[in-house]
């Protein structure tokens, strides 16, 4: 039995120059074999944290984390209260545990988000509320709230040359970490992306609540860049931008499982490939509910080289979503590395299985769109459905580019209801290739099919795929162009 004695704990505290009582608290855990072990617990209030929502508590919390780490690891307890913080860094073998009623509040002062001794990410700026680099065996747990308070008033987006400028911190950024656990906590209001993990492995997200909707620009939920061995389960996510987003700016994402999640997004509940240099391999998504997602639901995109293969998506229910399934192979060719200017070759996208899906595709309610006040959208008074609205509620789209095909895609046991409203003029539309553009399906405009548009593809199988419209539509049910081996049964 691995038991640390009180003498050992006191000795460690003395060596660190702190009062031994700070580390004497412990939690007992009874293992399956009946043995009891003890985990050190550090209370942030013992290091000067006040919890009044006014004082800046960064130093108190960082000192608690450092002491816990330096003494061999344990739990840093955040009791009920409001704690305003700037950037804090988690370290190996430390669990940050929030009591019910505990609120970590991001400072609204940009100067409190340090950049010293913080790496420069391949995408975006280094600013973040919670940071870790090269750490192992760390966790964030509990029933409390982590609120970035990242509203446009506190952290405005400054556009310059088509790029985001200004300081807009992520809620969390972890790099090259191994053994991460996130459970229970509610995450709110990032100024930029929410939970961003880069080149990490052995990760578990369980029972998180994420509330980022209609807060600021680019409020992704969970971003996994080049991560492997990941389980996301039992999460309730309502995000402003992509909700569960797999990225690959350098290394592939592989061995990812998403299950039993409720997900809503202004942009997409599930997206692969805002960056896709390394690719995506062996991904399973099952038993999820996607809802209130007007710009689309499932988006599988490979536009920067790499490979996407062995993706299985099943048991998905969708309500009030835009374009239900978008699979895209393109040739944007970004490298995300200032030292590597050579454009990568076109990647490969194959072996995709999507099954047991029920979906209702709707045109976004104009008043609901207006609620995203930061976008400054004004509801249109005309009752006529616009092309922009129709393009966001489009058909299944599966498309490669000339000479590079999407391959081996099977859709099985699919039932999708579409809004209709296609005209005879829509049938005659020419669809741009947009070979080197970052893809959103609606960028292609209104498509000449209401059920499925398939182009530059091989071996596409529709098995018991039921497509219907709720209003008349003059377009084709399925449009095929440069397709080799389409089978429907």
Coordinates of C-alpha atoms in Angstrom, one line a residue:
X1 CA 0.0 0.0 0.0
X2 CA 1.4 3.4 -1.0
X3 CA 0.6 5.6 2.0
X4 CA 2.3 8.9 2.7
X5 CA 2.6 9.6 6.4
X6 CA 1.8 13.0 8.1
X7 CA 5.5 13.3 8.9
X8 CA 6.4 13.1 5.2
X9 CA 3.8 15.7 4.4
X10 CA 5.0 18.1 7.1
X11 CA 8.6 17.7 6.1
X12 CA 7.7 18.5 2.5
X13 CA 5.8 21.7 3.7
X14 CA 8.8 22.8 5.8
X15 CA 11.2 22.4 3.0
X16 CA 8.9 24.6 0.9
X17 CA 8.7 27.2 3.5
X18 CA 5.0 27.0 4.2
X19 CA 2.9 26.2 7.3
X20 CA 2.5 22.4 7.5
X21 CA -1.2 22.7 8.1
X22 CA -1.6 23.9 4.5
X23 CA -0.9 20.4 3.3
X24 CA -2.2 18.3 6.3
X25 CA -5.7 18.1 4.9
X26 CA -6.3 14.9 2.9
X27 CA -9.0 12.9 1.2
X28 CA -9.2 9.2 1.8
X29 CA -10.0 6.9 -1.1
X30 CA -11.0 3.2 -0.7
X31 CA -9.8 1.1 -3.6
X32 CA -11.5 -2.0 -5.0
X33 CA -9.2 -4.2 -2.9
X34 CA -10.2 -2.4 0.3
X35 CA -6.9 -0.5 0.7
X36 CA -7.1 3.1 1.7
X37 CA -4.9 5.8 0.2
X38 CA -4.7 9.5 1.1
X39 CA -4.4 12.4 -1.3
X40 CA -3.0 15.7 -0.2
X41 CA -5.4 18.6 -0.5
X42 CA -4.4 22.3 -0.6
X43 CA -7.1 24.9 0.0
X44 CA -6.5 28.1 -1.9
X45 CA -7.8 30.2 1.0
X46 CA -4.8 29.1 3.0
X47 CA -2.6 31.0 0.5
X48 CA -4.6 34.2 0.7
X49 CA -7.5 33.8 -1.7
X50 CA -10.5 35.9 -0.7
X51 CA -13.3 34.9 -3.0
X52 CA -15.1 38.3 -3.1
X53 CA -15.0 38.7 -6.9
X54 CA -13.0 41.9 -6.6
X55 CA -9.5 40.9 -5.5
X56 CA -7.2 39.5 -8.1
X57 CA -6.5 35.9 -6.9
X58 CA -4.0 34.8 -9.5
X59 CA -1.0 34.7 -7.2
X60 CA -2.8 32.8 -4.4
X61 CA -4.1 30.1 -6.8
X62 CA -0.8 29.8 -8.6
X63 CA 1.1 29.4 -5.3
X64 CA -1.4 26.7 -4.3
X65 CA -0.8 24.8 -7.5
X66 CA 3.0 25.2 -7.2
X67 CA 3.1 24.0 -3.6
X68 CA 0.9 21.0 -4.4
X69 CA 3.0 20.1 -7.5
X70 CA 6.4 20.5 -5.6
X71 CA 5.2 18.3 -2.8
X72 CA 4.4 15.4 -5.1
X73 CA 0.9 16.3 -6.3
X74 CA -2.6 16.2 -5.0
X75 CA -5.8 18.3 -5.0
X76 CA -6.0 22.1 -5.1
X77 CA -9.4 22.9 -3.6
X78 CA -11.4 25.9 -4.7
X79 CA -14.2 26.5 -2.1
X80 CA -17.4 28.4 -2.8
X81 CA -16.8 32.0 -3.7
X82 CA -16.0 34.3 -6.6
X83 CA -12.3 34.3 -7.5
X84 CA -11.0 36.7 -10.2
X85 CA -7.9 35.5 -11.9
X86 CA -5.5 36.1 -14.8
X87 CA -3.4 33.3 -16.3
X88 CA -2.7 30.3 -14.1
X89 CA -0.6 27.3 -15.0
X90 CA -1.5 23.8 -14.0
X91 CA 1.3 21.4 -13.4
X92 CA 1.9 17.6 -13.2
X93 CA 0.0 15.5 -10.7
X94 CA -2.3 18.4 -9.7
X95 CA -6.1 18.2 -9.7
X96 CA -8.0 21.6 -9.6
X97 CA -11.2 20.8 -7.8
X98 CA -14.1 23.3 -7.7
X99 CA -16.7 23.1 -5.0
X100 CA -20.4 23.8 -5.8
X101 CA -20.6 27.6 -5.7
X102 CA -17.0 28.1 -6.7
X103 CA -16.5 30.5 -9.6
X104 CA -13.2 31.2 -11.3
X105 CA -13.8 34.5 -13.1
X106 CA -11.5 35.6 -15.9
X107 CA -10.0 39.1 -15.3
X108 CA -11.4 41.7 -17.6
X109 CA -8.0 43.4 -17.6
X110 CA -6.0 42.2 -20.7
X111 CA -2.7 42.8 -18.8
X112 CA -3.5 40.0 -16.4
X113 CA -3.1 37.4 -19.2
X114 CA 0.7 36.8 -19.3
X115 CA 2.7 35.7 -22.2
X116 CA 6.1 35.2 -20.5
X117 CA 7.2 31.5 -20.5
X118 CA 4.1 30.6 -22.6
X119 CA 4.6 29.0 -26.0
X120 CA 3.3 30.7 -29.2
X121 CA 0.6 28.4 -30.7
X122 CA 0.4 27.5 -34.3
X123 CA -2.9 29.3 -34.5
X124 CA -3.9 32.4 -32.7
X125 CA -2.2 34.3 -29.8
X126 CA -0.8 32.7 -26.6
X127 CA -3.2 34.4 -24.2
X128 CA -5.3 32.0 -22.1
X129 CA -6.9 31.8 -18.7
X130 CA -5.7 28.2 -17.7
X131 CA -2.5 26.9 -19.3
X132 CA -0.3 23.8 -19.1
X133 CA 2.7 22.6 -21.2
X134 CA 4.4 19.2 -21.0
X135 CA 2.4 18.3 -17.9
X136 CA 1.2 14.8 -17.0
X137 CA -1.7 13.5 -14.9
X138 CA -3.6 16.7 -14.4
X139 CA -7.4 17.2 -13.9
X140 CA -10.0 19.9 -13.6
X141 CA -13.1 18.6 -11.8
X142 CA -16.0 19.5 -9.6
X143 CA -19.4 21.3 -9.6
X144 CA -18.1 24.9 -10.0
X145 CA -17.9 27.3 -12.9
X146 CA -15.0 28.7 -14.9
X147 CA -16.3 31.9 -16.6
X148 CA -13.9 33.8 -18.9
X149 CA -16.2 36.9 -19.0
X150 CA -14.9 37.3 -22.5
X151 CA -17.6 39.6 -23.9
X152 CA -17.0 41.9 -26.8
X153 CA -17.1 44.8 -24.4
X154 CA -14.2 43.4 -22.4
X155 CA -12.3 41.8 -25.3
X156 CA -13.2 43.3 -28.6
X157 CA -12.3 41.6 -31.9
X158 CA -10.2 43.9 -34.0
X159 CA -10.2 42.9 -37.6
X160 CA -7.1 43.8 -39.8
X161 CA -6.2 42.4 -43.1
X162 CA -8.9 39.7 -42.8
X163 CA -7.4 38.4 -39.6
X164 CA -8.4 38.6 -35.9
X165 CA -6.4 41.0 -33.9
X166 CA -6.5 42.2 -30.3
X167 CA -6.1 40.2 -27.0
X168 CA -8.9 37.6 -26.8
X169 CA -7.8 34.8 -24.4
X170 CA -8.9 31.2 -24.7
X171 CA -10.4 29.7 -21.6
X172 CA -7.9 26.8 -21.6
X173 CA -4.9 25.9 -23.6
X174 CA -2.8 22.8 -23.0
X175 CA 0.2 21.7 -25.1
X176 CA 2.1 18.4 -25.2
X177 CA 0.3 17.0 -22.1
X178 CA -0.4 13.4 -21.2
X179 CA -3.2 12.1 -19.0
X180 CA -5.8 14.8 -18.8
X181 CA -9.2 14.5 -17.1
X182 CA -12.0 17.1 -17.2
X183 CA -15.2 16.4 -15.4
X184 CA -18.3 18.1 -14.0
X185 CA -17.3 21.8 -14.3
X186 CA -19.4 24.3 -16.2
X187 CA -17.4 26.5 -18.7
X188 CA -18.7 29.8 -19.8
X189 CA -17.9 32.9 -22.0
X190 CA -14.5 32.6 -23.5
X191 CA -13.2 35.7 -25.5
X192 CA -11.9 33.3 -28.2
X193 CA -11.8 29.5 -28.4
X194 CA -12.9 27.6 -25.3
X195 CA -11.0 24.4 -24.4
X196 CA -8.0 24.0 -26.8
X197 CA -5.7 21.0 -26.5
X198 CA -2.6 20.7 -28.8
X199 CA -0.6 17.6 -29.4
X200 CA -1.9 16.0 -26.2
X201 CA -2.9 12.3 -25.5
X202 CA -4.9 10.2 -23.2
X203 CA -7.7 12.6 -22.5
X204 CA -11.1 12.2 -20.9
X205 CA -13.9 14.8 -21.0
X206 CA -16.9 13.6 -18.9
X207 CA -20.1 15.5 -18.0
X208 CA -19.0 19.0 -18.9
X209 CA -21.4 21.8 -19.4
X210 CA -20.3 24.4 -21.9
X211 CA -22.2 27.6 -22.5
X212 CA -20.6 29.8 -25.1
X213 CA -23.5 30.7 -27.3
X214 CA -23.9 34.3 -28.5
X215 CA -21.0 35.6 -26.4
X216 CA -18.1 36.7 -28.7
X217 CA -16.6 35.7 -32.0
X218 CA -14.9 32.3 -32.6
X219 CA -16.3 30.7 -29.4
X220 CA -15.4 27.0 -30.2
X221 CA -16.3 24.5 -27.6
X222 CA -13.7 21.7 -27.5
X223 CA -10.8 22.0 -30.0
X224 CA -8.5 19.0 -30.3
X225 CA -5.4 19.7 -32.4
X226 CA -3.2 16.7 -33.2
X227 CA -4.5 14.8 -30.1
X228 CA -4.8 11.0 -29.7
X229 CA -6.6 8.6 -27.4
X230 CA -9.5 10.9 -26.5
X231 CA -12.9 10.1 -25.0
X232 CA -15.6 12.8 -24.9
X233 CA -18.8 11.6 -23.2
X234 CA -22.0 12.8 -21.4
X235 CA -21.3 16.5 -22.2
X236 CA -23.8 19.2 -22.8
X237 CA -22.4 21.8 -25.2
X238 CA -23.9 25.0 -26.5
X239 CA -21.2 26.8 -28.4
X240 CA -21.0 30.0 -30.5
X241 CA -18.7 28.4 -33.1
X242 CA -17.7 24.8 -33.8
X243 CA -18.7 22.7 -30.8
X244 CA -16.6 19.6 -31.0
X245 CA -13.8 20.4 -33.4
X246 CA -10.9 18.2 -34.5
X247 CA -8.0 20.1 -35.9
X248 CA -4.7 19.0 -37.3
X249 CA -2.2 21.8 -37.8
X250 CA 0.8 19.4 -37.7
X251 CA 0.0 15.9 -36.4
X252 CA -3.0 13.7 -36.9
X253 CA -5.9 13.3 -34.6
X254 CA -6.4 9.6 -34.0
X255 CA -8.3 7.2 -31.7
X256 CA -11.1 9.7 -30.8
X257 CA -14.4 8.6 -29.3
X258 CA -17.4 10.9 -28.8
X259 CA -20.6 9.5 -27.2
X260 CA -23.7 10.4 -25.4
X261 CA -23.4 14.2 -25.9
X262 CA -26.0 16.9 -26.5
X263 CA -24.5 19.5 -28.8
X264 CA -25.7 22.8 -30.2
X265 CA -23.8 25.4 -32.2
X266 CA -24.2 28.5 -34.3
X267 CA -21.7 26.9 -36.7
X268 CA -21.4 23.1 -36.3
X269 CA -21.9 20.5 -33.5
X270 CA -19.2 18.3 -35.1
X271 CA -16.4 19.5 -37.4
X272 CA -13.2 18.0 -38.6
X273 CA -10.6 20.1 -40.4
X274 CA -10.5 23.9 -39.8
X275 CA -6.9 22.9 -40.0
X276 CA -6.1 19.5 -41.5
X277 CA -2.4 19.1 -42.3
X278 CA -1.9 15.9 -40.3
X279 CA -5.4 14.4 -40.9
X280 CA -7.9 12.3 -38.9
X281 CA -7.8 8.6 -38.4
X282 CA -10.0 6.2 -36.4
X283 CA -12.7 8.4 -35.1
X284 CA -16.0 7.1 -33.7
X285 CA -19.0 9.3 -32.8
X286 CA -22.2 7.6 -31.5
X287 CA -25.5 8.2 -29.7
X288 CA -25.5 12.0 -29.8
X289 CA -28.2 14.7 -30.1
X290 CA -27.4 17.7 -32.4
X291 CA -29.8 20.6 -32.3
X292 CA -30.3 24.3 -33.0
X293 CA -27.3 24.5 -35.4
X294 CA -28.3 26.6 -38.4
X295 CA -25.1 26.5 -40.4
X296 CA -24.9 22.7 -40.5
X297 CA -24.4 19.6 -38.3
X298 CA -21.7 17.1 -39.4
X299 CA -18.8 18.6 -41.3
X300 CA -15.8 16.4 -42.4
X301 CA -13.2 18.5 -44.2
X302 CA -9.7 17.8 -45.4
X303 CA -8.2 20.7 -47.2
X304 CA -4.5 21.0 -46.1
X305 CA -3.2 17.6 -47.1
X306 CA -3.1 14.6 -44.7
X307 CA -5.6 11.8 -44.6
X308 CA -9.0 11.2 -43.2
X309 CA -10.1 7.6 -42.9
X310 CA -11.9 5.1 -40.7
X311 CA -14.5 7.5 -39.4
X312 CA -17.7 6.0 -38.0
X313 CA -20.7 8.1 -37.0
X314 CA -23.9 6.5 -35.8
X315 CA -27.0 6.9 -33.8
X316 CA -27.4 10.6 -34.3
X317 CA -30.6 12.6 -33.9
X318 CA -30.7 16.1 -35.3
X319 CA -33.3 18.8 -34.8
X320 CA -33.4 22.3 -36.3
X321 CA -30.1 22.0 -38.1
X322 CA -28.7 23.3 -41.4
X323 CA -26.9 21.2 -44.0
X324 CA -26.9 17.8 -42.3
X325 CA -23.8 16.1 -43.7
X326 CA -20.9 17.9 -45.5
X327 CA -17.9 15.9 -46.7
X328 CA -15.2 17.9 -48.5
X329 CA -11.8 17.1 -49.9
X330 CA -10.0 20.3 -51.1
X331 CA -6.6 21.9 -51.7
X332 CA -6.2 25.0 -49.6
X333 CA -2.8 23.7 -48.5
X334 CA -2.0 25.7 -45.4
X335 CA 1.0 24.6 -43.3
X336 CA 0.4 26.5 -40.0
X337 CA 4.2 26.8 -39.7
X338 CA 6.2 30.0 -40.6
X339 CA 9.3 27.8 -41.2
X340 CA 7.5 25.5 -43.7
X341 CA 6.3 27.3 -46.7
X342 CA 6.0 24.3 -49.0
X343 CA 2.4 23.6 -49.9
X344 CA 1.4 20.0 -49.0
X345 CA -0.1 17.7 -51.7
X346 CA -3.8 17.1 -51.7
X347 CA -4.8 14.6 -49.1
X348 CA -7.0 11.5 -49.2
X349 CA -10.5 11.1 -47.7
X350 CA -12.0 7.7 -47.6
X351 CA -13.7 5.0 -45.6
X352 CA -16.5 7.1 -43.9
X353 CA -19.5 5.3 -42.4
X354 CA -22.5 7.3 -41.3
X355 CA -25.5 5.3 -40.0
X356 CA -28.8 5.4 -38.0
X357 CA -29.4 9.2 -38.4
X358 CA -32.7 11.0 -38.1
X359 CA -32.6 14.7 -39.0
X360 CA -34.9 17.7 -39.5
X361 CA -33.3 20.4 -41.6
X362 CA -34.8 23.8 -41.1
X363 CA -34.3 27.4 -42.3
X364 CA -33.0 29.4 -39.4
X365 CA -35.6 31.5 -37.6
X366 CA -34.8 35.1 -38.3
X367 CA -35.6 36.4 -34.8
X368 CA -33.4 33.6 -33.3
X369 CA -30.5 34.7 -35.6
X370 CA -30.9 38.2 -34.3
X371 CA -30.2 37.1 -30.8
X372 CA -26.5 36.8 -31.6
X373 CA -26.3 40.5 -30.9
X374 CA -22.5 40.6 -31.4
X375 CA -23.0 39.7 -35.0
X376 CA -25.2 42.7 -35.6
X377 CA -27.7 40.7 -37.6
X378 CA -31.0 42.4 -38.3
X379 CA -34.1 40.3 -39.0
X380 CA -35.3 40.7 -42.6
X381 CA -38.8 41.9 -43.0
X382 CA -39.5 40.1 -46.3
X383 CA -41.3 36.8 -46.1
X384 CA -39.4 35.5 -49.1
X385 CA -36.7 32.9 -48.3
X386 CA -33.3 34.3 -49.5
X387 CA -30.6 32.4 -51.3
X388 CA -28.4 32.7 -48.2
X389 CA -31.0 31.1 -46.1
X390 CA -31.6 28.3 -48.5
X391 CA -27.8 27.6 -48.9
X392 CA -27.4 27.1 -45.1
X393 CA -30.3 24.6 -45.1
X394 CA -29.0 22.6 -48.1
X395 CA -28.7 18.9 -48.9
X396 CA -26.2 16.3 -48.1
X397 CA -23.0 17.4 -49.9
X398 CA -20.1 15.0 -50.7
X399 CA -17.4 16.5 -52.9
X400 CA -13.8 16.3 -53.9
X401 CA -12.0 18.3 -56.5
X402 CA -11.1 17.5 -60.1
X403 CA -8.6 14.6 -60.1
X404 CA -9.0 14.0 -56.3
X405 CA -12.0 12.0 -55.2
X406 CA -13.7 11.4 -51.9
X407 CA -13.8 7.6 -51.7
X408 CA -15.7 4.8 -50.0
X409 CA -18.5 6.6 -48.2
X410 CA -21.5 4.6 -46.9
X411 CA -24.7 6.2 -45.6
X412 CA -27.0 3.6 -44.0
X413 CA -30.4 3.9 -42.3
X414 CA -30.7 7.6 -42.8
X415 CA -33.9 9.6 -42.6
X416 CA -33.8 13.4 -43.3
X417 CA -36.5 15.9 -43.8
X418 CA -35.7 19.0 -45.8
X419 CA -37.6 22.3 -46.0
X420 CA -38.0 22.4 -49.7
X421 CA -38.6 25.8 -51.6
X422 CA -36.2 25.1 -54.5
X423 CA -37.1 26.7 -57.8
X424 CA -36.7 25.9 -61.5
X425 CA -34.0 28.6 -61.6
X426 CA -32.1 26.7 -58.8
X427 CA -31.9 23.6 -61.0
X428 CA -29.8 25.6 -63.5
X429 CA -27.2 26.9 -61.0
X430 CA -23.5 26.4 -61.7
X431 CA -21.6 25.3 -58.6
X432 CA -18.1 26.7 -58.2
X433 CA -15.3 24.2 -57.5
X434 CA -13.6 26.6 -54.9
X435 CA -10.6 24.2 -54.9
X436 CA -8.4 26.2 -52.6
X437 CA -10.9 27.9 -50.3
X438 CA -11.6 27.1 -46.7
X439 CA -15.0 25.3 -47.0
X440 CA -18.3 25.9 -45.5
X441 CA -21.1 24.3 -47.5
X442 CA -23.1 27.4 -47.8
X443 CA -20.1 29.1 -49.6
X444 CA -21.2 27.0 -52.6
X445 CA -24.5 28.7 -52.7
X446 CA -27.9 27.1 -53.4
X447 CA -27.3 23.7 -54.9
X448 CA -29.2 22.1 -57.8
X449 CA -30.4 19.2 -55.6
X450 CA -32.5 19.2 -52.5
X451 CA -31.5 15.8 -51.1
X452 CA -27.9 15.1 -51.9
X453 CA -25.2 16.7 -54.1
X454 CA -22.3 14.4 -54.9
X455 CA -19.3 15.4 -57.1
X456 CA -15.8 14.0 -57.7
X457 CA -16.4 10.9 -55.7
X458 CA -16.0 7.1 -55.9
X459 CA -17.8 4.2 -54.3
X460 CA -20.6 6.1 -52.6
X461 CA -23.3 3.8 -51.1
X462 CA -26.8 4.9 -49.9
X463 CA -28.4 2.0 -48.1
X464 CA -31.9 2.7 -46.8
X465 CA -31.5 6.5 -47.2
X466 CA -34.9 8.2 -46.9
X467 CA -35.0 11.8 -48.0
X468 CA -38.2 14.0 -48.1
X469 CA -39.2 17.6 -48.4
X470 CA -41.9 19.4 -46.3
X471 CA -42.6 21.9 -49.1
X472 CA -42.5 21.6 -52.9
X473 CA -39.0 21.7 -54.4
X474 CA -38.3 21.8 -58.2
X475 CA -34.7 20.5 -57.9
X476 CA -33.5 17.0 -58.2
X477 CA -33.5 14.6 -55.3
X478 CA -29.9 13.6 -55.9
X479 CA -27.4 15.3 -58.3
X480 CA -24.3 13.2 -59.4
X481 CA -21.4 14.7 -61.2
X482 CA -18.1 13.0 -61.9
X483 CA -19.1 10.1 -59.7
X484 CA -17.8 6.5 -60.2
X485 CA -19.7 3.8 -58.4
X486 CA -22.8 5.3 -56.8
X487 CA -25.1 2.6 -55.4
X488 CA -28.5 3.2 -53.8
X489 CA -30.7 0.5 -52.4

